[in-house]
Amino acid sequence: MLEKHPDDAVTRACFRRQDGPDKHGAGTDGQVLVQWELLLCAPTIRNWISGKTDSYHPVTALGDPVLAPGLGRVIETRNPQFPEGTRLFGPATWQDQQWLDPTVGYRIIPDGISSVDAMGPLGINAITAWCGLVKIGEPKPGDVLLVSGAAGSVGSVVAQIGRIKGCKVIGIAGGAEKLAWLREECGVEHLIDYKHENLAERLDTLCPDGIDIYFDNVGGDMLAQAAARMRPLGRIVLCGQISAYDGGGPIVAPPIDMMRLIYGCIRIEGFVGRHHPEAIPMALADLADWTAKGLIAHREDVRPGFDNLPETLSLLFSGSNQGTLIARICDEAGAPV
Amino acid sequence: MLEKHPDDAVTRACFRRQDGPDKHGAGTDGQVLVQWELLLCAPTIRNWISGKTDSYHPVTALGDPVLAPGLGRVIETRNPQFPEGTRLFGPATWQDQQWLDPTVGYRIIPDGISSVDAMGPLGINAITAWCGLVKIGEPKPGDVLLVSGAAGSVGSVVAQIGRIKGCKVIGIAGGAEKLAWLREECGVEHLIDYKHENLAERLDTLCPDGIDIYFDNVGGDMLAQAAARMRPLGRIVLCGQISAYDGGGPIVAPPIDMMRLIYGCIRIEGFVGRHHPEAIPMALADLADWTAKGLIAHREDVRPGFDNLPETLSLLFSGSNQGTLIARICDEAGAPV
């Protein structure tokens, strides 16, 4: 459960393990008891536990279990349409088991897809990438596509979809290992190591004629640098602002030149998947097709242990995870790990 | 001609009248000599003469004539497709006469439309309003539409198109006279006098459930206030940032909460008419129809005198013009006024 809202960094002290008698009760008619197997560690969880009570994102109160997207298996059912053994993906919490209404916001994972694949190349991060790039970014062959957080679970899929769509893709990531993976496994031709290279100089070299699409996972200075280079009719897709999540306070716009936006007819558009439910089937069809053809590389960083959840989550903010970060709570048979 | 770039306010000292021998020459084949009749005084001219050499807007150098949209009559022709007497609207300069190529960026004004109407209810400001609201703002019946600069030549048309489209329109303007005109002539039901009322309180009262479309002519704090109240899937149309034009330096984004943009799937989109040429015939058809039916009130503030151009332009920045601000250089017969 949430012990205190993080002031800056996410640390173990923000959380407390609470054991005790089963608080789940017996559930009510229509509900199912789910044993969580995998919990997604996504940067946005940092915002949900921040204690900010803005109306526009889920808020976790002190003493409540931490919210997270999760995949689990029905181990007891009071809903005949969801028999024991059904795997569900959807809103979970940092608990081993949970009674829930499976008809609200959950997706059944079909047999033949591994749990990890359902959280990885066919998971919510990949769907988010598809939705943001294809629906908001509207990539056309020859477009210059800049992606920040390019080695992340969303960014790496964005970069590869951009490559499939015929864009000139420029990825920004930190460190030689991530760059090598992007180049060799993901086929991203142009890369910037923001930790060791001068971003502005590299952008001037790699996209001297400007940028058509900037897919922003980072915010802050990277967003300002990209905005200053947008071509007329360019699109900036706002997906995350991870550079600022640990900063406390509201995350405000960096110094973007407003007149450039006007004269260039530049569009800046935020998005989260839940406002685009109609896109999910299209996204999954494309992603399954591309994955089957080997066109999209993906890697998952699966860290075992319920008790390690705080440390696992905090890896995101030091940039030390490699791929989609997933906490494994139990094995496929339901035994704790 | 431009004598110096304005440091802050636009004043007479920024300009110098230059008389002398006819510098127009005889023109070249294909060109026409135009006697300008009306010159539009638009806020964006302030940016063109600022001396900022950003690549994205026209730059007027010291010693050059000031650029302005204008309407004039062909008085000598070397292009048989544009006989003497043809009226043209398009890029003009602060000169009485000018040789130009009429095929590049000019529109012929048909007989039956007065010159002032062609600069007013059927002019570039009205086309800009249509384009920004209909194409970018995508108004739907019941949408809450907030318009800043609502008594201006663009804003007043935006507010009325919003009313025609079934939106709940809230106009922001300064002073009782402008508000009375918007209420009584333009049929704008909800109004905020930013000079005499507390903007945040009035917004909380008038749109407690938020805003679907904010049409921004002003920027700065008004943009920040609106952005903080956008509903999910809301659209912010960036048309101008007049609050900052006199400030020098780049006009940067106000403190907009980036996470609100993301979670709410908010879109911020700049635009200028020249990137939407395909929309002009649609805009003119709608505007002519609505004007003929008396659905759109419009007023022009025509100030005579070539020598008064500096003072006429500066009226924009004190908010003391009433309607589309136009400088009359000569009468319809071509005699100086």
mmCIF file of N, CA and C in Angstrom, chain A residues 44-45 47-48 52 54-58 216 223 232-233 238-241 245 250-276, chain B residues 44-45 47-48 52 54-58 216 223 232-233 238-241 245 250-276:
data_model
loop_
_atom_site.group_PDB
_atom_site.id
_atom_site.type_symbol
_atom_site.label_atom_id
_atom_site.label_comp_id
_atom_site.label_asym_id
_atom_site.label_seq_id
_atom_site.Cartn_x
_atom_site.Cartn_y
_atom_site.Cartn_z
ATOM 1 N N THR A 44 3.883 6.449 -15.747
ATOM 2 C CA THR A 44 2.722 7.234 -15.326
ATOM 3 C C THR A 44 2.258 6.877 -13.916
ATOM 4 N N ILE A 45 2.650 5.692 -13.415
ATOM 5 C CA ILE A 45 2.297 5.335 -12.023
ATOM 6 C C ILE A 45 2.851 6.386 -11.060
ATOM 7 N N ASN A 47 2.814 9.454 -11.448
ATOM 8 C CA ASN A 47 1.835 10.533 -11.335
ATOM 9 C C ASN A 47 0.629 10.123 -10.488
ATOM 10 N N TRP A 48 0.250 8.841 -10.584
ATOM 11 C CA TRP A 48 -0.924 8.384 -9.840
ATOM 12 C C TRP A 48 -0.672 8.401 -8.332
ATOM 13 N N LYS A 52 -1.074 14.498 -6.085
ATOM 14 C CA LYS A 52 -1.743 15.621 -6.747
ATOM 15 C C LYS A 52 -3.172 15.211 -7.072
ATOM 16 N N ASP A 54 -5.305 16.595 -9.153
ATOM 17 C CA ASP A 54 -5.873 17.025 -10.425
ATOM 18 C C ASP A 54 -6.944 16.027 -10.818
ATOM 19 N N SER A 55 -7.968 16.533 -11.449
ATOM 20 C CA SER A 55 -9.098 15.661 -11.748
ATOM 21 C C SER A 55 -8.817 14.714 -12.903
ATOM 22 N N TYR A 56 -7.701 14.891 -13.590
ATOM 23 C CA TYR A 56 -7.563 14.205 -14.868
ATOM 24 C C TYR A 56 -6.753 12.915 -14.827
ATOM 25 N N HIS A 57 -6.266 12.504 -13.681
ATOM 26 C CA HIS A 57 -5.629 11.180 -13.642
ATOM 27 C C HIS A 57 -5.992 10.466 -12.347
ATOM 28 N N PRO A 58 -5.876 9.121 -12.335
ATOM 29 C CA PRO A 58 -6.216 8.377 -11.130
ATOM 30 C C PRO A 58 -5.335 8.824 -9.962
ATOM 31 N N ASP A 216 6.933 12.540 -28.217
ATOM 32 C CA ASP A 216 7.581 13.016 -27.002
ATOM 33 C C ASP A 216 7.230 12.151 -25.794
ATOM 34 N N LEU A 223 11.683 18.543 -25.559
ATOM 35 C CA LEU A 223 10.493 19.047 -26.236
ATOM 36 C C LEU A 223 10.755 20.437 -26.815
ATOM 37 N N PRO A 232 6.714 23.187 -41.122
ATOM 38 C CA PRO A 232 5.301 23.534 -41.275
ATOM 39 C C PRO A 232 4.419 22.287 -41.322
ATOM 40 N N LEU A 233 3.277 22.367 -40.681
ATOM 41 C CA LEU A 233 2.306 21.275 -40.582
ATOM 42 C C LEU A 233 2.821 20.097 -39.760
ATOM 43 N N LEU A 238 2.270 14.165 -27.683
ATOM 44 C CA LEU A 238 2.648 14.159 -26.267
ATOM 45 C C LEU A 238 2.207 12.847 -25.651
ATOM 46 N N CYS A 239 3.175 12.019 -25.287
ATOM 47 C CA CYS A 239 2.837 10.728 -24.687
ATOM 48 C C CYS A 239 3.260 10.687 -23.225
ATOM 49 N N GLY A 240 4.396 11.284 -22.912
ATOM 50 C CA GLY A 240 4.877 11.306 -21.537
ATOM 51 C C GLY A 240 5.830 12.459 -21.347
ATOM 52 N N GLN A 241 6.128 12.729 -20.095
ATOM 53 C CA GLN A 241 7.037 13.831 -19.754
ATOM 54 C C GLN A 241 7.978 13.323 -18.661
ATOM 55 N N TYR A 245 8.820 13.828 -14.041
ATOM 56 C CA TYR A 245 7.923 13.157 -13.101
ATOM 57 C C TYR A 245 8.455 13.175 -11.676
ATOM 58 N N PRO A 250 3.494 20.964 -10.663
ATOM 59 C CA PRO A 250 2.965 20.695 -11.988
ATOM 60 C C PRO A 250 4.063 20.735 -13.044
ATOM 61 N N ILE A 251 3.871 19.966 -14.096
ATOM 62 C CA ILE A 251 4.838 19.891 -15.186
ATOM 63 C C ILE A 251 4.383 20.866 -16.244
ATOM 64 N N VAL A 252 5.058 22.018 -16.337
ATOM 65 C CA VAL A 252 4.565 23.053 -17.246
ATOM 66 C C VAL A 252 5.353 23.046 -18.543
ATOM 67 N N ALA A 253 4.762 23.707 -19.519
ATOM 68 C CA ALA A 253 5.348 23.745 -20.859
ATOM 69 C C ALA A 253 6.733 24.363 -20.822
ATOM 70 N N PRO A 254 7.674 23.781 -21.547
ATOM 71 C CA PRO A 254 8.988 24.419 -21.691
ATOM 72 C C PRO A 254 8.860 25.643 -22.597
ATOM 73 N N PRO A 255 9.935 26.429 -22.746
ATOM 74 C CA PRO A 255 9.819 27.653 -23.569
ATOM 75 C C PRO A 255 9.674 27.355 -25.059
ATOM 76 N N ILE A 256 8.470 27.068 -25.468
ATOM 77 C CA ILE A 256 8.145 26.844 -26.880
ATOM 78 C C ILE A 256 7.744 28.180 -27.490
ATOM 79 N N ASP A 257 8.250 28.455 -28.694
ATOM 80 C CA ASP A 257 7.950 29.698 -29.399
ATOM 81 C C ASP A 257 6.549 29.601 -30.001
ATOM 82 N N MET A 258 5.617 30.345 -29.420
ATOM 83 C CA MET A 258 4.215 30.231 -29.840
ATOM 84 C C MET A 258 4.007 30.709 -31.277
ATOM 85 N N MET A 259 4.739 31.735 -31.696
ATOM 86 C CA MET A 259 4.536 32.248 -33.048
ATOM 87 C C MET A 259 4.993 31.230 -34.087
ATOM 88 N N ARG A 260 5.998 30.447 -33.717
ATOM 89 C CA ARG A 260 6.425 29.386 -34.625
ATOM 90 C C ARG A 260 5.307 28.353 -34.793
ATOM 91 N N LEU A 261 4.623 28.061 -33.702
ATOM 92 C CA LEU A 261 3.487 27.135 -33.796
ATOM 93 C C LEU A 261 2.419 27.685 -34.732
ATOM 94 N N ILE A 262 2.166 28.989 -34.614
ATOM 95 C CA ILE A 262 1.101 29.587 -35.431
ATOM 96 C C ILE A 262 1.516 29.637 -36.895
ATOM 97 N N TYR A 263 2.656 30.253 -37.168
ATOM 98 C CA TYR A 263 3.059 30.406 -38.573
ATOM 99 C C TYR A 263 3.305 29.062 -39.247
ATOM 100 N N GLY A 264 3.737 28.073 -38.474
ATOM 101 C CA GLY A 264 4.017 26.763 -39.056
ATOM 102 C C GLY A 264 2.832 25.820 -39.040
ATOM 103 N N CYS A 265 1.710 26.267 -38.493
ATOM 104 C CA CYS A 265 0.552 25.365 -38.362
ATOM 105 C C CYS A 265 0.968 24.067 -37.678
ATOM 106 N N ILE A 266 1.679 24.203 -36.574
ATOM 107 C CA ILE A 266 2.151 23.039 -35.832
ATOM 108 C C ILE A 266 1.048 22.569 -34.885
ATOM 109 N N ARG A 267 0.921 21.279 -34.776
ATOM 110 C CA ARG A 267 -0.068 20.695 -33.870
ATOM 111 C C ARG A 267 0.639 19.982 -32.726
ATOM 112 N N ILE A 268 0.216 20.268 -31.489
ATOM 113 C CA ILE A 268 0.710 19.564 -30.304
ATOM 114 C C ILE A 268 -0.484 18.835 -29.720
ATOM 115 N N GLU A 269 -0.390 17.516 -29.580
ATOM 116 C CA GLU A 269 -1.582 16.789 -29.150
ATOM 117 C C GLU A 269 -1.207 15.741 -28.121
ATOM 118 N N GLY A 270 -1.836 15.842 -26.968
ATOM 119 C CA GLY A 270 -1.645 14.834 -25.946
ATOM 120 C C GLY A 270 -2.570 13.656 -26.188
ATOM 121 N N PHE A 271 -2.206 12.520 -25.641
ATOM 122 C CA PHE A 271 -3.133 11.398 -25.769
ATOM 123 C C PHE A 271 -2.822 10.327 -24.730
ATOM 124 N N VAL A 272 -3.861 9.649 -24.338
ATOM 125 C CA VAL A 272 -3.756 8.388 -23.606
ATOM 126 C C VAL A 272 -4.711 7.424 -24.291
ATOM 127 N N GLY A 273 -4.375 6.152 -24.185
ATOM 128 C CA GLY A 273 -5.119 5.154 -24.946
ATOM 129 C C GLY A 273 -6.606 5.139 -24.651
ATOM 130 N N ARG A 274 -6.994 5.461 -23.423
ATOM 131 C CA ARG A 274 -8.401 5.234 -23.091
ATOM 132 C C ARG A 274 -9.353 6.153 -23.846
ATOM 133 N N HIS A 275 -8.838 7.225 -24.422
ATOM 134 C CA HIS A 275 -9.713 8.079 -25.228
ATOM 135 C C HIS A 275 -9.805 7.591 -26.678
ATOM 136 N N HIS A 276 -9.123 6.511 -26.992
ATOM 137 C CA HIS A 276 -9.152 6.005 -28.362
ATOM 138 C C HIS A 276 -9.487 4.512 -28.372
ATOM 139 N N THR B 44 -0.537 40.946 -36.832
ATOM 140 C CA THR B 44 0.651 40.188 -37.223
ATOM 141 C C THR B 44 1.693 41.064 -37.919
ATOM 142 N N ILE B 45 1.270 42.226 -38.440
ATOM 143 C CA ILE B 45 2.247 43.140 -39.053
ATOM 144 C C ILE B 45 3.318 43.524 -38.034
ATOM 145 N N ASN B 47 4.706 41.630 -36.005
ATOM 146 C CA ASN B 47 5.755 40.612 -36.049
ATOM 147 C C ASN B 47 6.635 40.751 -37.288
ATOM 148 N N TRP B 48 5.998 41.133 -38.402
ATOM 149 C CA TRP B 48 6.778 41.251 -39.635
ATOM 150 C C TRP B 48 7.822 42.365 -39.556
ATOM 151 N N LYS B 52 12.933 40.422 -36.043
ATOM 152 C CA LYS B 52 13.284 39.028 -35.750
ATOM 153 C C LYS B 52 13.367 38.275 -37.063
ATOM 154 N N ASP B 54 13.375 35.027 -37.613
ATOM 155 C CA ASP B 54 12.896 33.657 -37.653
ATOM 156 C C ASP B 54 12.483 33.359 -39.082
ATOM 157 N N SER B 55 12.684 32.140 -39.464
ATOM 158 C CA SER B 55 12.440 31.785 -40.858
ATOM 159 C C SER B 55 10.959 31.666 -41.174
ATOM 160 N N TYR B 56 10.121 31.730 -40.169
ATOM 161 C CA TYR B 56 8.740 31.315 -40.416
ATOM 162 C C TYR B 56 7.760 32.445 -40.654
ATOM 163 N N HIS B 57 8.204 33.694 -40.646
ATOM 164 C CA HIS B 57 7.275 34.751 -41.048
ATOM 165 C C HIS B 57 8.001 35.786 -41.881
ATOM 166 N N PRO B 58 7.240 36.576 -42.665
ATOM 167 C CA PRO B 58 7.881 37.594 -43.506
ATOM 168 C C PRO B 58 8.643 38.591 -42.645
ATOM 169 N N ASP B 216 -7.785 31.110 -29.549
ATOM 170 C CA ASP B 216 -6.868 32.016 -28.852
ATOM 171 C C ASP B 216 -6.293 33.074 -29.776
ATOM 172 N N LEU B 223 -4.414 32.232 -22.260
ATOM 173 C CA LEU B 223 -4.181 30.875 -22.759
ATOM 174 C C LEU B 223 -3.975 29.905 -21.602
ATOM 175 N N PRO B 232 -11.609 16.864 -21.686
ATOM 176 C CA PRO B 232 -10.986 15.824 -22.504
ATOM 177 C C PRO B 232 -11.359 15.989 -23.983
ATOM 178 N N LEU B 233 -10.377 15.745 -24.834
ATOM 179 C CA LEU B 233 -10.514 15.862 -26.286
ATOM 180 C C LEU B 233 -10.743 17.309 -26.740
ATOM 181 N N LEU B 238 -4.680 28.117 -32.008
ATOM 182 C CA LEU B 238 -3.774 29.253 -31.845
ATOM 183 C C LEU B 238 -3.839 30.120 -33.092
ATOM 184 N N CYS B 239 -4.397 31.304 -32.939
ATOM 185 C CA CYS B 239 -4.518 32.200 -34.083
ATOM 186 C C CYS B 239 -3.611 33.407 -33.920
ATOM 187 N N GLY B 240 -3.494 33.908 -32.697
ATOM 188 C CA GLY B 240 -2.640 35.060 -32.437
ATOM 189 C C GLY B 240 -2.239 35.085 -30.978
ATOM 190 N N GLN B 241 -1.289 35.945 -30.665
ATOM 191 C CA GLN B 241 -0.792 36.073 -29.290
ATOM 192 C C GLN B 241 -0.608 37.553 -29.010
ATOM 193 N N TYR B 245 2.784 40.765 -28.407
ATOM 194 C CA TYR B 245 3.474 41.272 -29.595
ATOM 195 C C TYR B 245 4.351 42.477 -29.287
ATOM 196 N N PRO B 250 11.228 36.366 -27.989
ATOM 197 C CA PRO B 250 10.302 35.346 -28.466
ATOM 198 C C PRO B 250 9.099 35.225 -27.526
ATOM 199 N N ILE B 251 7.983 34.842 -28.098
ATOM 200 C CA ILE B 251 6.751 34.684 -27.334
ATOM 201 C C ILE B 251 6.655 33.225 -26.946
ATOM 202 N N VAL B 252 6.947 32.926 -25.687
ATOM 203 C CA VAL B 252 7.010 31.518 -25.308
ATOM 204 C C VAL B 252 5.724 31.090 -24.619
ATOM 205 N N ALA B 253 5.579 29.768 -24.540
ATOM 206 C CA ALA B 253 4.367 29.188 -23.971
ATOM 207 C C ALA B 253 4.190 29.635 -22.527
ATOM 208 N N PRO B 254 2.956 29.965 -22.146
ATOM 209 C CA PRO B 254 2.681 30.237 -20.733
ATOM 210 C C PRO B 254 2.711 28.921 -19.950
ATOM 211 N N PRO B 255 2.601 28.994 -18.613
ATOM 212 C CA PRO B 255 2.685 27.751 -17.831
ATOM 213 C C PRO B 255 1.466 26.846 -18.009
ATOM 214 N N ILE B 256 1.485 26.077 -19.069
ATOM 215 C CA ILE B 256 0.429 25.096 -19.347
ATOM 216 C C ILE B 256 0.836 23.769 -18.718
ATOM 217 N N ASP B 257 -0.110 23.113 -18.070
ATOM 218 C CA ASP B 257 0.155 21.829 -17.418
ATOM 219 C C ASP B 257 0.201 20.726 -18.479
ATOM 220 N N MET B 258 1.399 20.213 -18.731
ATOM 221 C CA MET B 258 1.579 19.252 -19.814
ATOM 222 C C MET B 258 0.837 17.943 -19.544
ATOM 223 N N MET B 259 0.789 17.521 -18.287
ATOM 224 C CA MET B 259 0.129 16.250 -17.993
ATOM 225 C C MET B 259 -1.372 16.347 -18.232
ATOM 226 N N ARG B 260 -1.910 17.544 -18.017
ATOM 227 C CA ARG B 260 -3.325 17.729 -18.330
ATOM 228 C C ARG B 260 -3.572 17.572 -19.836
ATOM 229 N N LEU B 261 -2.640 18.080 -20.630
ATOM 230 C CA LEU B 261 -2.764 17.899 -22.083
ATOM 231 C C LEU B 261 -2.755 16.418 -22.438
ATOM 232 N N ILE B 262 -1.865 15.667 -21.789
ATOM 233 C CA ILE B 262 -1.741 14.247 -22.121
ATOM 234 C C ILE B 262 -2.974 13.479 -21.665
ATOM 235 N N TYR B 263 -3.293 13.590 -20.374
ATOM 236 C CA TYR B 263 -4.415 12.794 -19.860
ATOM 237 C C TYR B 263 -5.734 13.179 -20.510
ATOM 238 N N GLY B 264 -5.846 14.454 -20.897
ATOM 239 C CA GLY B 264 -7.099 14.902 -21.494
ATOM 240 C C GLY B 264 -7.133 14.781 -22.999
ATOM 241 N N CYS B 265 -6.022 14.306 -23.602
ATOM 242 C CA CYS B 265 -5.964 14.245 -25.068
ATOM 243 C C CYS B 265 -6.318 15.594 -25.671
ATOM 244 N N ILE B 266 -5.701 16.637 -25.135
ATOM 245 C CA ILE B 266 -5.954 17.993 -25.608
ATOM 246 C C ILE B 266 -5.064 18.274 -26.815
ATOM 247 N N ARG B 267 -5.629 18.963 -27.776
ATOM 248 C CA ARG B 267 -4.882 19.334 -28.978
ATOM 249 C C ARG B 267 -4.684 20.844 -29.005
ATOM 250 N N ILE B 268 -3.443 21.278 -29.239
ATOM 251 C CA ILE B 268 -3.131 22.698 -29.431
ATOM 252 C C ILE B 268 -2.611 22.829 -30.854
ATOM 253 N N GLU B 269 -3.248 23.656 -31.650
ATOM 254 C CA GLU B 269 -2.849 23.696 -33.064
ATOM 255 C C GLU B 269 -2.790 25.127 -33.551
ATOM 256 N N GLY B 270 -1.633 25.499 -34.054
ATOM 257 C CA GLY B 270 -1.481 26.809 -34.656
ATOM 258 C C GLY B 270 -1.940 26.778 -36.102
ATOM 259 N N PHE B 271 -2.272 27.941 -36.631
ATOM 260 C CA PHE B 271 -2.616 27.954 -38.048
ATOM 261 C C PHE B 271 -2.529 29.365 -38.606
ATOM 262 N N VAL B 272 -2.203 29.430 -39.867
ATOM 263 C CA VAL B 272 -2.357 30.631 -40.676
ATOM 264 C C VAL B 272 -3.032 30.182 -41.965
ATOM 265 N N GLY B 273 -3.759 31.099 -42.561
ATOM 266 C CA GLY B 273 -4.577 30.728 -43.703
ATOM 267 C C GLY B 273 -3.792 30.131 -44.859
ATOM 268 N N ARG B 274 -2.534 30.548 -45.034
ATOM 269 C CA ARG B 274 -1.859 30.149 -46.263
ATOM 270 C C ARG B 274 -1.568 28.657 -46.322
ATOM 271 N N HIS B 275 -1.611 27.983 -45.172
ATOM 272 C CA HIS B 275 -1.423 26.533 -45.208
ATOM 273 C C HIS B 275 -2.732 25.788 -45.477
ATOM 274 N N HIS B 276 -3.816 26.522 -45.651
ATOM 275 C CA HIS B 276 -5.112 25.875 -45.894
ATOM 276 C C HIS B 276 -5.801 26.487 -47.118
#
